[in-house]
């Protein structure tokens, strides 16, 4: 079974820490609202990545009497926390800051410094996104990014990729806002850029939270894994017909419940031995399948 890899999270944490320092310095130096909104966003991202790393650690907790299937689903909870923080700390605060500067009309100074920092930030965020996409492509080489977003069961990687995409788009908006302010001398563009960045973050945070909520409620294994498991079981000579198959994603592990009509066996013990072989072979073929619940039955109706 493939263990949770924090590489993409560590890439993002390192990039956002450096970016946050640069942005806060540039925001203080230039008085840019868009830059300050971006600095808050990067700081929130750092906290988010620390939460995800803690969530991965919690997800590795072994089974116990209280949690007989282990802590694998804990990562979904922490991923939802990250999405909420991205919405409120990153998005809502950026909108507030933009509206505040629309009212106060604070001037923007040394805009070229803000543009340089934003340019550097784009490079660092692009590297972070590259790290996330590299991790995605290890297990999903042929899927489009949008299809992966809709079908993935890796909530921590989903959050990191969503944050990085939001960050790159936000940086582009902030760059245009600061550039327009520098060209026109009108600080309204900078304030509007802050509002636009905030709204963008809120939209992406909502999309991420929607996907994570679905995982918390309980999703099956990914479509391709589900189809492969069903094909594997239907090919077994011990099984006459499959009545029902249920799969459940449990963090990085999968629960499989099978209801099947078995061929005729001379005794109940012989059938139990056959079921044990089926379960062992299924787990060997699919290492992520941690639990198999097999019910021999006959079709009804």
PDB file of C-alpha atoms in Angstrom:
ATOM      1  CA  UNK A   1       0.000   0.000   0.000  1.00  0.00           C
ATOM      2  CA  UNK A   2       1.308   3.454  -0.950  1.00  0.00           C
ATOM      3  CA  UNK A   3       1.824   5.620   2.131  1.00  0.00           C
ATOM      4  CA  UNK A   4       0.749   9.239   2.263  1.00  0.00           C
ATOM      5  CA  UNK A   5       3.479  11.353   0.751  1.00  0.00           C
ATOM      6  CA  UNK A   6       3.859  14.878   2.151  1.00  0.00           C
ATOM      7  CA  UNK A   7       6.223  15.994  -0.635  1.00  0.00           C
ATOM      8  CA  UNK A   8       3.727  18.272  -2.377  1.00  0.00           C
ATOM      9  CA  UNK A   9       2.746  19.798   0.980  1.00  0.00           C
ATOM     10  CA  UNK A  10       6.384  20.443   1.920  1.00  0.00           C
ATOM     11  CA  UNK A  11       7.051  22.059  -1.490  1.00  0.00           C
ATOM     12  CA  UNK A  12       4.060  24.345  -0.953  1.00  0.00           C
ATOM     13  CA  UNK A  13       5.033  25.185   2.642  1.00  0.00           C
ATOM     14  CA  UNK A  14       8.589  26.155   1.675  1.00  0.00           C
ATOM     15  CA  UNK A  15       7.393  28.255  -1.264  1.00  0.00           C
ATOM     16  CA  UNK A  16       4.643  30.044   0.680  1.00  0.00           C
ATOM     17  CA  UNK A  17       6.885  30.823   3.643  1.00  0.00           C
ATOM     18  CA  UNK A  18       9.390  32.604   1.422  1.00  0.00           C
ATOM     19  CA  UNK A  19       6.634  34.304  -0.548  1.00  0.00           C
ATOM     20  CA  UNK A  20       4.848  35.552   2.598  1.00  0.00           C
ATOM     21  CA  UNK A  21       7.996  37.227   3.926  1.00  0.00           C
ATOM     22  CA  UNK A  22       8.638  38.966   0.606  1.00  0.00           C
ATOM     23  CA  UNK A  23       5.019  40.091   0.268  1.00  0.00           C
ATOM     24  CA  UNK A  24       4.761  41.540   3.769  1.00  0.00           C
ATOM     25  CA  UNK A  25       7.987  43.486   3.219  1.00  0.00           C
ATOM     26  CA  UNK A  26       6.770  44.761  -0.136  1.00  0.00           C
ATOM     27  CA  UNK A  27       3.306  45.633   1.242  1.00  0.00           C
ATOM     28  CA  UNK A  28       4.847  47.671   4.068  1.00  0.00           C
ATOM     29  CA  UNK A  29       7.242  49.390   1.657  1.00  0.00           C
ATOM     30  CA  UNK A  30       4.700  50.215  -1.079  1.00  0.00           C
ATOM     31  CA  UNK A  31       1.406  50.496   0.804  1.00  0.00           C
ATOM     32  CA  UNK A  32      -0.233  48.189  -1.772  1.00  0.00           C
ATOM     33  CA  UNK A  33      -3.582  46.724  -0.739  1.00  0.00           C
ATOM     34  CA  UNK A  34      -3.319  43.961  -3.338  1.00  0.00           C
ATOM     35  CA  UNK A  35       0.135  43.088  -2.041  1.00  0.00           C
ATOM     36  CA  UNK A  36      -1.073  43.032   1.568  1.00  0.00           C
ATOM     37  CA  UNK A  37      -3.984  40.782   0.585  1.00  0.00           C
ATOM     38  CA  UNK A  38      -1.531  38.475  -1.162  1.00  0.00           C
ATOM     39  CA  UNK A  39       0.713  38.449   1.951  1.00  0.00           C
ATOM     40  CA  UNK A  40      -2.215  37.420   4.149  1.00  0.00           C
ATOM     41  CA  UNK A  41      -3.115  34.742   1.609  1.00  0.00           C
ATOM     42  CA  UNK A  42       0.419  33.294   1.657  1.00  0.00           C
ATOM     43  CA  UNK A  43       0.498  33.335   5.470  1.00  0.00           C
ATOM     44  CA  UNK A  44      -2.818  31.495   5.583  1.00  0.00           C
ATOM     45  CA  UNK A  45      -1.412  28.968   3.116  1.00  0.00           C
ATOM     46  CA  UNK A  46       1.561  28.295   5.420  1.00  0.00           C
ATOM     47  CA  UNK A  47      -0.811  27.549   8.284  1.00  0.00           C
ATOM     48  CA  UNK A  48      -2.891  25.395   5.971  1.00  0.00           C
ATOM     49  CA  UNK A  49       0.081  23.245   4.961  1.00  0.00           C
ATOM     50  CA  UNK A  50       1.036  22.736   8.616  1.00  0.00           C
ATOM     51  CA  UNK A  51      -2.538  21.606   9.281  1.00  0.00           C
ATOM     52  CA  UNK A  52      -2.347  19.127   6.405  1.00  0.00           C
ATOM     53  CA  UNK A  53       0.930  17.680   7.680  1.00  0.00           C
ATOM     54  CA  UNK A  54      -0.648  17.258  11.115  1.00  0.00           C
ATOM     55  CA  UNK A  55      -3.701  15.674   9.476  1.00  0.00           C
ATOM     56  CA  UNK A  56      -1.517  13.129   7.654  1.00  0.00           C
ATOM     57  CA  UNK A  57       0.078  12.221  10.964  1.00  0.00           C
ATOM     58  CA  UNK A  58      -3.342  11.730  12.557  1.00  0.00           C
ATOM     59  CA  UNK A  59      -4.448   9.621   9.595  1.00  0.00           C
ATOM     60  CA  UNK A  60      -1.650   7.121  10.317  1.00  0.00           C
ATOM     61  CA  UNK A  61      -3.041   6.239  13.735  1.00  0.00           C
ATOM     62  CA  UNK A  62      -3.621   2.465  14.015  1.00  0.00           C
ATOM     63  CA  UNK A  63      -6.942   0.775  14.672  1.00  0.00           C
ATOM     64  CA  UNK A  64      -8.284   0.846  18.228  1.00  0.00           C
ATOM     65  CA  UNK A  65     -11.433  -0.134  20.088  1.00  0.00           C
ATOM     66  CA  UNK A  66     -12.791   3.395  19.592  1.00  0.00           C
ATOM     67  CA  UNK A  67     -11.724   3.587  15.930  1.00  0.00           C
ATOM     68  CA  UNK A  68     -11.636  -0.021  14.708  1.00  0.00           C
ATOM     69  CA  UNK A  69     -10.738   0.989  11.156  1.00  0.00           C
ATOM     70  CA  UNK A  70      -7.947   3.372  12.106  1.00  0.00           C
ATOM     71  CA  UNK A  71      -7.630   7.110  11.593  1.00  0.00           C
ATOM     72  CA  UNK A  72      -7.398   7.196   7.803  1.00  0.00           C
ATOM     73  CA  UNK A  73     -10.364   9.528   7.348  1.00  0.00           C
ATOM     74  CA  UNK A  74      -8.927  12.142   9.754  1.00  0.00           C
ATOM     75  CA  UNK A  75      -7.184  13.803   6.803  1.00  0.00           C
ATOM     76  CA  UNK A  76     -10.605  14.725   5.383  1.00  0.00           C
ATOM     77  CA  UNK A  77     -11.409  16.752   8.504  1.00  0.00           C
ATOM     78  CA  UNK A  78      -8.146  18.701   8.331  1.00  0.00           C
ATOM     79  CA  UNK A  79      -8.576  19.254   4.598  1.00  0.00           C
ATOM     80  CA  UNK A  80     -11.994  20.786   5.283  1.00  0.00           C
ATOM     81  CA  UNK A  81     -10.452  23.060   7.936  1.00  0.00           C
ATOM     82  CA  UNK A  82      -7.923  24.229   5.350  1.00  0.00           C
ATOM     83  CA  UNK A  83     -10.663  24.989   2.830  1.00  0.00           C
ATOM     84  CA  UNK A  84     -12.557  27.027   5.458  1.00  0.00           C
ATOM     85  CA  UNK A  85      -9.415  28.953   6.391  1.00  0.00           C
ATOM     86  CA  UNK A  86      -8.723  29.650   2.726  1.00  0.00           C
ATOM     87  CA  UNK A  87     -12.266  31.006   2.408  1.00  0.00           C
ATOM     88  CA  UNK A  88     -12.351  33.195   5.507  1.00  0.00           C
ATOM     89  CA  UNK A  89      -8.710  34.131   6.237  1.00  0.00           C
ATOM     90  CA  UNK A  90      -7.567  34.314   2.637  1.00  0.00           C
ATOM     91  CA  UNK A  91     -10.698  35.274   0.717  1.00  0.00           C
ATOM     92  CA  UNK A  92     -12.921  37.235   3.081  1.00  0.00           C
ATOM     93  CA  UNK A  93     -10.032  39.222   4.575  1.00  0.00           C
ATOM     94  CA  UNK A  94      -8.774  40.163   1.100  1.00  0.00           C
ATOM     95  CA  UNK A  95     -12.229  41.442   0.176  1.00  0.00           C
ATOM     96  CA  UNK A  96     -12.390  43.420   3.422  1.00  0.00           C
ATOM     97  CA  UNK A  97      -8.965  44.932   2.812  1.00  0.00           C
ATOM     98  CA  UNK A  98      -9.924  45.917  -0.733  1.00  0.00           C
ATOM     99  CA  UNK A  99     -13.187  47.561   0.360  1.00  0.00           C
ATOM    100  CA  UNK A 100     -11.344  49.365   3.162  1.00  0.00           C
ATOM    101  CA  UNK A 101      -8.839  50.816   0.705  1.00  0.00           C
ATOM    102  CA  UNK A 102     -11.624  51.833  -1.683  1.00  0.00           C
ATOM    103  CA  UNK A 103     -13.019  53.950   1.154  1.00  0.00           C
ATOM    104  CA  UNK A 104      -9.735  55.298   2.545  1.00  0.00           C
ATOM    105  CA  UNK A 105      -7.897  55.759  -0.801  1.00  0.00           C
ATOM    106  CA  UNK A 106      -4.419  55.021   0.535  1.00  0.00           C
ATOM    107  CA  UNK A 107      -1.713  55.786  -2.050  1.00  0.00           C
ATOM    108  CA  UNK A 108       0.532  53.168  -3.620  1.00  0.00           C
ATOM    109  CA  UNK A 109       4.268  53.864  -3.407  1.00  0.00           C
ATOM    110  CA  UNK A 110       7.196  52.216  -5.197  1.00  0.00           C
ATOM    111  CA  UNK A 111       4.916  50.078  -7.348  1.00  0.00           C
ATOM    112  CA  UNK A 112       7.891  48.590  -9.187  1.00  0.00           C
ATOM    113  CA  UNK A 113       8.971  46.877  -5.946  1.00  0.00           C
ATOM    114  CA  UNK A 114       5.553  45.233  -5.673  1.00  0.00           C
ATOM    115  CA  UNK A 115       5.765  44.100  -9.306  1.00  0.00           C
ATOM    116  CA  UNK A 116       9.188  42.505  -8.755  1.00  0.00           C
ATOM    117  CA  UNK A 117       7.985  40.647  -5.661  1.00  0.00           C
ATOM    118  CA  UNK A 118       4.863  39.480  -7.465  1.00  0.00           C
ATOM    119  CA  UNK A 119       7.008  38.218 -10.334  1.00  0.00           C
ATOM    120  CA  UNK A 120       9.241  36.263  -7.947  1.00  0.00           C
ATOM    121  CA  UNK A 121       6.157  34.905  -6.213  1.00  0.00           C
ATOM    122  CA  UNK A 122       4.772  33.652  -9.521  1.00  0.00           C
ATOM    123  CA  UNK A 123       7.954  31.630 -10.079  1.00  0.00           C
ATOM    124  CA  UNK A 124       7.876  30.130  -6.567  1.00  0.00           C
ATOM    125  CA  UNK A 125       4.162  29.303  -6.749  1.00  0.00           C
ATOM    126  CA  UNK A 126       4.662  27.742 -10.176  1.00  0.00           C
ATOM    127  CA  UNK A 127       7.359  25.493  -8.678  1.00  0.00           C
ATOM    128  CA  UNK A 128       4.987  24.523  -5.871  1.00  0.00           C
ATOM    129  CA  UNK A 129       2.215  23.723  -8.376  1.00  0.00           C
ATOM    130  CA  UNK A 130       4.700  21.729 -10.454  1.00  0.00           C
ATOM    131  CA  UNK A 131       5.489  19.657  -7.356  1.00  0.00           C
ATOM    132  CA  UNK A 132       1.784  18.997  -6.765  1.00  0.00           C
ATOM    133  CA  UNK A 133       1.150  18.065 -10.398  1.00  0.00           C
ATOM    134  CA  UNK A 134       4.183  15.765 -10.329  1.00  0.00           C
ATOM    135  CA  UNK A 135       2.636  13.897  -7.382  1.00  0.00           C
ATOM    136  CA  UNK A 136      -0.723  13.763  -9.182  1.00  0.00           C
ATOM    137  CA  UNK A 137       0.833  12.332 -12.359  1.00  0.00           C
ATOM    138  CA  UNK A 138       2.512   9.499 -10.441  1.00  0.00           C
ATOM    139  CA  UNK A 139      -0.834   7.755 -10.016  1.00  0.00           C
ATOM    140  CA  UNK A 140      -2.966   9.547 -12.655  1.00  0.00           C
ATOM    141  CA  UNK A 141      -0.801   9.960 -15.766  1.00  0.00           C
ATOM    142  CA  UNK A 142      -3.672  10.069 -18.262  1.00  0.00           C
ATOM    143  CA  UNK A 143      -6.341  12.121 -16.481  1.00  0.00           C
ATOM    144  CA  UNK A 144      -6.988  15.772 -17.135  1.00  0.00           C
ATOM    145  CA  UNK A 145      -6.499  17.998 -14.098  1.00  0.00           C
ATOM    146  CA  UNK A 146     -10.229  18.778 -13.957  1.00  0.00           C
ATOM    147  CA  UNK A 147     -11.198  15.107 -14.115  1.00  0.00           C
ATOM    148  CA  UNK A 148      -8.665  14.311 -11.404  1.00  0.00           C
ATOM    149  CA  UNK A 149     -10.101  17.130  -9.256  1.00  0.00           C
ATOM    150  CA  UNK A 150     -13.584  15.643  -9.548  1.00  0.00           C
ATOM    151  CA  UNK A 151     -12.570  11.995  -9.009  1.00  0.00           C
ATOM    152  CA  UNK A 152      -9.601  12.078  -6.632  1.00  0.00           C
ATOM    153  CA  UNK A 153      -9.836  10.667  -3.123  1.00  0.00           C
ATOM    154  CA  UNK A 154      -6.556  12.315  -2.014  1.00  0.00           C
ATOM    155  CA  UNK A 155      -7.963  15.290  -0.131  1.00  0.00           C
ATOM    156  CA  UNK A 156      -4.583  16.667   0.982  1.00  0.00           C
ATOM    157  CA  UNK A 157      -3.265  16.758  -2.596  1.00  0.00           C
ATOM    158  CA  UNK A 158      -6.561  18.239  -3.775  1.00  0.00           C
ATOM    159  CA  UNK A 159      -6.192  21.091  -1.258  1.00  0.00           C
ATOM    160  CA  UNK A 160      -2.550  21.793  -2.154  1.00  0.00           C
ATOM    161  CA  UNK A 161      -3.282  21.859  -5.891  1.00  0.00           C
ATOM    162  CA  UNK A 162      -6.337  24.075  -5.334  1.00  0.00           C
ATOM    163  CA  UNK A 163      -4.323  26.491  -3.199  1.00  0.00           C
ATOM    164  CA  UNK A 164      -1.530  26.686  -5.756  1.00  0.00           C
ATOM    165  CA  UNK A 165      -3.920  27.330  -8.640  1.00  0.00           C
ATOM    166  CA  UNK A 166      -5.690  30.009  -6.594  1.00  0.00           C
ATOM    167  CA  UNK A 167      -2.346  31.557  -5.671  1.00  0.00           C
ATOM    168  CA  UNK A 168      -1.130  31.764  -9.282  1.00  0.00           C
ATOM    169  CA  UNK A 169      -4.403  33.270 -10.487  1.00  0.00           C
ATOM    170  CA  UNK A 170      -4.419  35.687  -7.540  1.00  0.00           C
ATOM    171  CA  UNK A 171      -0.849  36.774  -8.292  1.00  0.00           C
ATOM    172  CA  UNK A 172      -1.807  37.475 -11.893  1.00  0.00           C
ATOM    173  CA  UNK A 173      -4.740  39.632 -10.741  1.00  0.00           C
ATOM    174  CA  UNK A 174      -2.566  41.481  -8.201  1.00  0.00           C
ATOM    175  CA  UNK A 175       0.145  42.087 -10.818  1.00  0.00           C
ATOM    176  CA  UNK A 176      -2.361  43.630 -13.250  1.00  0.00           C
ATOM    177  CA  UNK A 177      -3.930  45.722 -10.453  1.00  0.00           C
ATOM    178  CA  UNK A 178      -0.569  47.131  -9.305  1.00  0.00           C
ATOM    179  CA  UNK A 179       0.535  47.738 -12.898  1.00  0.00           C
ATOM    180  CA  UNK A 180      -2.655  49.672 -13.699  1.00  0.00           C
ATOM    181  CA  UNK A 181      -2.247  51.704 -10.511  1.00  0.00           C
ATOM    182  CA  UNK A 182       1.349  52.529 -11.431  1.00  0.00           C
ATOM    183  CA  UNK A 183       0.380  53.571 -14.990  1.00  0.00           C
ATOM    184  CA  UNK A 184      -2.720  55.602 -14.102  1.00  0.00           C
ATOM    185  CA  UNK A 185      -1.826  56.795 -10.613  1.00  0.00           C
ATOM    186  CA  UNK A 186      -5.303  55.711  -9.501  1.00  0.00           C
ATOM    187  CA  UNK A 187      -5.187  53.570  -6.317  1.00  0.00           C
ATOM    188  CA  UNK A 188      -8.715  52.307  -6.998  1.00  0.00           C
ATOM    189  CA  UNK A 189      -7.263  49.637  -9.305  1.00  0.00           C
ATOM    190  CA  UNK A 190      -5.114  48.317  -6.464  1.00  0.00           C
ATOM    191  CA  UNK A 191      -8.105  48.150  -4.113  1.00  0.00           C
ATOM    192  CA  UNK A 192     -10.234  46.430  -6.754  1.00  0.00           C
ATOM    193  CA  UNK A 193      -7.405  43.943  -7.278  1.00  0.00           C
ATOM    194  CA  UNK A 194      -7.559  43.048  -3.587  1.00  0.00           C
ATOM    195  CA  UNK A 195     -11.326  42.476  -3.830  1.00  0.00           C
ATOM    196  CA  UNK A 196     -10.894  40.353  -6.966  1.00  0.00           C
ATOM    197  CA  UNK A 197      -8.200  38.212  -5.314  1.00  0.00           C
ATOM    198  CA  UNK A 198     -10.470  37.661  -2.306  1.00  0.00           C
ATOM    199  CA  UNK A 199     -13.454  36.648  -4.429  1.00  0.00           C
ATOM    200  CA  UNK A 200     -11.275  34.250  -6.424  1.00  0.00           C
ATOM    201  CA  UNK A 201      -9.999  32.608  -3.239  1.00  0.00           C
ATOM    202  CA  UNK A 202     -13.523  32.237  -1.909  1.00  0.00           C
ATOM    203  CA  UNK A 203     -14.729  30.551  -5.104  1.00  0.00           C
ATOM    204  CA  UNK A 204     -11.830  28.063  -5.160  1.00  0.00           C
ATOM    205  CA  UNK A 205     -12.162  27.423  -1.418  1.00  0.00           C
ATOM    206  CA  UNK A 206     -15.865  26.649  -1.921  1.00  0.00           C
ATOM    207  CA  UNK A 207     -15.044  24.209  -4.745  1.00  0.00           C
ATOM    208  CA  UNK A 208     -12.399  22.440  -2.624  1.00  0.00           C
ATOM    209  CA  UNK A 209     -14.709  22.297   0.419  1.00  0.00           C
ATOM    210  CA  UNK A 210     -17.463  20.800  -1.744  1.00  0.00           C
ATOM    211  CA  UNK A 211     -15.194  17.959  -2.864  1.00  0.00           C
ATOM    212  CA  UNK A 212     -13.861  17.313   0.655  1.00  0.00           C
ATOM    213  CA  UNK A 213     -17.393  17.296   2.095  1.00  0.00           C
ATOM    214  CA  UNK A 214     -18.259  14.514  -0.327  1.00  0.00           C
ATOM    215  CA  UNK A 215     -15.288  12.504   0.983  1.00  0.00           C
ATOM    216  CA  UNK A 216     -16.365  13.071   4.591  1.00  0.00           C
ATOM    217  CA  UNK A 217     -19.910  11.898   3.834  1.00  0.00           C
ATOM    218  CA  UNK A 218     -18.388   8.767   2.281  1.00  0.00           C
ATOM    219  CA  UNK A 219     -17.231   8.171  -1.275  1.00  0.00           C
ATOM    220  CA  UNK A 220     -16.609   4.933  -3.071  1.00  0.00           C
ATOM    221  CA  UNK A 221     -13.162   4.099  -4.394  1.00  0.00           C
ATOM    222  CA  UNK A 222     -12.258   5.990  -7.567  1.00  0.00           C
ATOM    223  CA  UNK A 223     -14.199   4.855 -10.677  1.00  0.00           C
ATOM    224  CA  UNK A 224     -11.258   3.010 -12.234  1.00  0.00           C
ATOM    225  CA  UNK A 225     -10.417   1.165  -8.999  1.00  0.00           C
ATOM    226  CA  UNK A 226     -14.068   0.259  -8.470  1.00  0.00           C
ATOM    227  CA  UNK A 227     -14.376  -1.118 -12.014  1.00  0.00           C
ATOM    228  CA  UNK A 228     -11.117  -3.074 -11.678  1.00  0.00           C
ATOM    229  CA  UNK A 229     -12.215  -4.650  -8.382  1.00  0.00           C
ATOM    230  CA  UNK A 230     -15.553  -5.667  -9.866  1.00  0.00           C
ATOM    231  CA  UNK A 231     -13.891  -7.154 -12.968  1.00  0.00           C
ATOM    232  CA  UNK A 232     -11.458  -9.075 -10.757  1.00  0.00           C
ATOM    233  CA  UNK A 233     -14.284 -10.594  -8.695  1.00  0.00           C
ATOM    234  CA  UNK A 234     -16.479 -11.425 -11.701  1.00  0.00           C
ATOM    235  CA  UNK A 235     -13.583 -13.378 -13.200  1.00  0.00           C
ATOM    236  CA  UNK A 236     -13.290 -15.658 -10.160  1.00  0.00           C
ATOM    237  CA  UNK A 237     -14.355 -19.228 -10.915  1.00  0.00           C
ATOM    238  CA  UNK A 238     -15.509 -19.647  -7.293  1.00  0.00           C
ATOM    239  CA  UNK A 239     -18.224 -17.000  -7.803  1.00  0.00           C
ATOM    240  CA  UNK A 240     -21.349 -17.833  -9.818  1.00  0.00           C
ATOM    241  CA  UNK A 241     -22.649 -14.261  -9.856  1.00  0.00           C
ATOM    242  CA  UNK A 242     -22.075 -10.920  -8.170  1.00  0.00           C
ATOM    243  CA  UNK A 243     -25.169  -9.617  -6.392  1.00  0.00           C
ATOM    244  CA  UNK A 244     -23.711  -6.362  -5.048  1.00  0.00           C
ATOM    245  CA  UNK A 245     -20.357  -4.666  -4.494  1.00  0.00           C
ATOM    246  CA  UNK A 246     -19.792  -1.659  -2.257  1.00  0.00           C
ATOM    247  CA  UNK A 247     -16.454   0.139  -2.006  1.00  0.00           C
ATOM    248  CA  UNK A 248     -15.611   2.871   0.492  1.00  0.00           C
ATOM    249  CA  UNK A 249     -12.546   5.091   0.452  1.00  0.00           C
ATOM    250  CA  UNK A 250     -10.961   5.281   3.918  1.00  0.00           C
ATOM    251  CA  UNK A 251      -8.110   7.756   3.595  1.00  0.00           C
ATOM    252  CA  UNK A 252      -5.581   5.987   1.379  1.00  0.00           C
ATOM    253  CA  UNK A 253      -7.177   2.609   2.117  1.00  0.00           C
ATOM    254  CA  UNK A 254     -10.286   0.995   0.659  1.00  0.00           C
ATOM    255  CA  UNK A 255     -13.082  -1.017   2.247  1.00  0.00           C
ATOM    256  CA  UNK A 256     -14.812  -3.593   0.023  1.00  0.00           C
ATOM    257  CA  UNK A 257     -18.113  -5.325   0.820  1.00  0.00           C
ATOM    258  CA  UNK A 258     -19.169  -8.125  -1.531  1.00  0.00           C
ATOM    259  CA  UNK A 259     -22.448  -9.981  -1.775  1.00  0.00           C
ATOM    260  CA  UNK A 260     -22.122 -12.901  -4.174  1.00  0.00           C
ATOM    261  CA  UNK A 261     -23.651 -16.223  -5.144  1.00  0.00           C
ATOM    262  CA  UNK A 262     -21.018 -18.935  -4.842  1.00  0.00           C
ATOM    263  CA  UNK A 263     -20.767 -22.135  -6.839  1.00  0.00           C
ATOM    264  CA  UNK A 264     -21.846 -25.325  -5.078  1.00  0.00           C
ATOM    265  CA  UNK A 265     -19.426 -26.617  -2.436  1.00  0.00           C
ATOM    266  CA  UNK A 266     -19.583 -29.955  -0.586  1.00  0.00           C
ATOM    267  CA  UNK A 267     -19.543 -28.211   2.806  1.00  0.00           C
ATOM    268  CA  UNK A 268     -19.721 -24.859   4.512  1.00  0.00           C
ATOM    269  CA  UNK A 269     -16.049 -25.127   5.458  1.00  0.00           C
ATOM    270  CA  UNK A 270     -15.084 -25.581   1.802  1.00  0.00           C
ATOM    271  CA  UNK A 271     -17.004 -22.396   0.924  1.00  0.00           C
ATOM    272  CA  UNK A 272     -15.314 -20.474   3.755  1.00  0.00           C
ATOM    273  CA  UNK A 273     -11.904 -21.640   2.517  1.00  0.00           C
ATOM    274  CA  UNK A 274     -12.790 -20.463  -0.997  1.00  0.00           C
ATOM    275  CA  UNK A 275     -13.899 -17.064   0.288  1.00  0.00           C
ATOM    276  CA  UNK A 276     -10.646 -16.691   2.228  1.00  0.00           C
ATOM    277  CA  UNK A 277      -8.691 -17.357  -0.972  1.00  0.00           C
ATOM    278  CA  UNK A 278     -10.783 -14.789  -2.869  1.00  0.00           C
ATOM    279  CA  UNK A 279     -10.172 -12.150  -0.189  1.00  0.00           C
ATOM    280  CA  UNK A 280      -6.419 -12.825  -0.039  1.00  0.00           C
ATOM    281  CA  UNK A 281      -6.091 -12.662  -3.829  1.00  0.00           C
ATOM    282  CA  UNK A 282      -8.129  -9.441  -3.958  1.00  0.00           C
ATOM    283  CA  UNK A 283      -5.866  -7.762  -1.400  1.00  0.00           C
ATOM    284  CA  UNK A 284      -2.777  -9.003  -3.241  1.00  0.00           C
ATOM    285  CA  UNK A 285      -4.062  -7.551  -6.525  1.00  0.00           C
ATOM    286  CA  UNK A 286      -5.172  -4.290  -4.879  1.00  0.00           C
ATOM    287  CA  UNK A 287      -2.816  -3.406  -1.976  1.00  0.00           C
ATOM    288  CA  UNK A 288      -4.961  -0.409  -1.034  1.00  0.00           C
ATOM    289  CA  UNK A 289      -7.832  -2.765  -0.115  1.00  0.00           C
ATOM    290  CA  UNK A 290      -7.412  -3.048   3.644  1.00  0.00           C
ATOM    291  CA  UNK A 291     -10.743  -4.625   4.615  1.00  0.00           C
ATOM    292  CA  UNK A 292     -12.926  -7.119   2.722  1.00  0.00           C
ATOM    293  CA  UNK A 293     -16.375  -8.134   3.953  1.00  0.00           C
ATOM    294  CA  UNK A 294     -17.698 -11.069   1.932  1.00  0.00           C
ATOM    295  CA  UNK A 295     -21.282 -12.347   2.208  1.00  0.00           C
ATOM    296  CA  UNK A 296     -22.308 -15.478   0.309  1.00  0.00           C
ATOM    297  CA  UNK A 297     -25.963 -15.192  -0.687  1.00  0.00           C
ATOM    298  CA  UNK A 298     -28.493 -16.044  -3.386  1.00  0.00           C
ATOM    299  CA  UNK A 299     -30.222 -13.560  -5.716  1.00  0.00           C
ATOM    300  CA  UNK A 300     -33.642 -12.411  -4.548  1.00  0.00           C
ATOM    301  CA  UNK A 301     -36.574 -11.882  -6.873  1.00  0.00           C
TER     302      UNK A 301
END
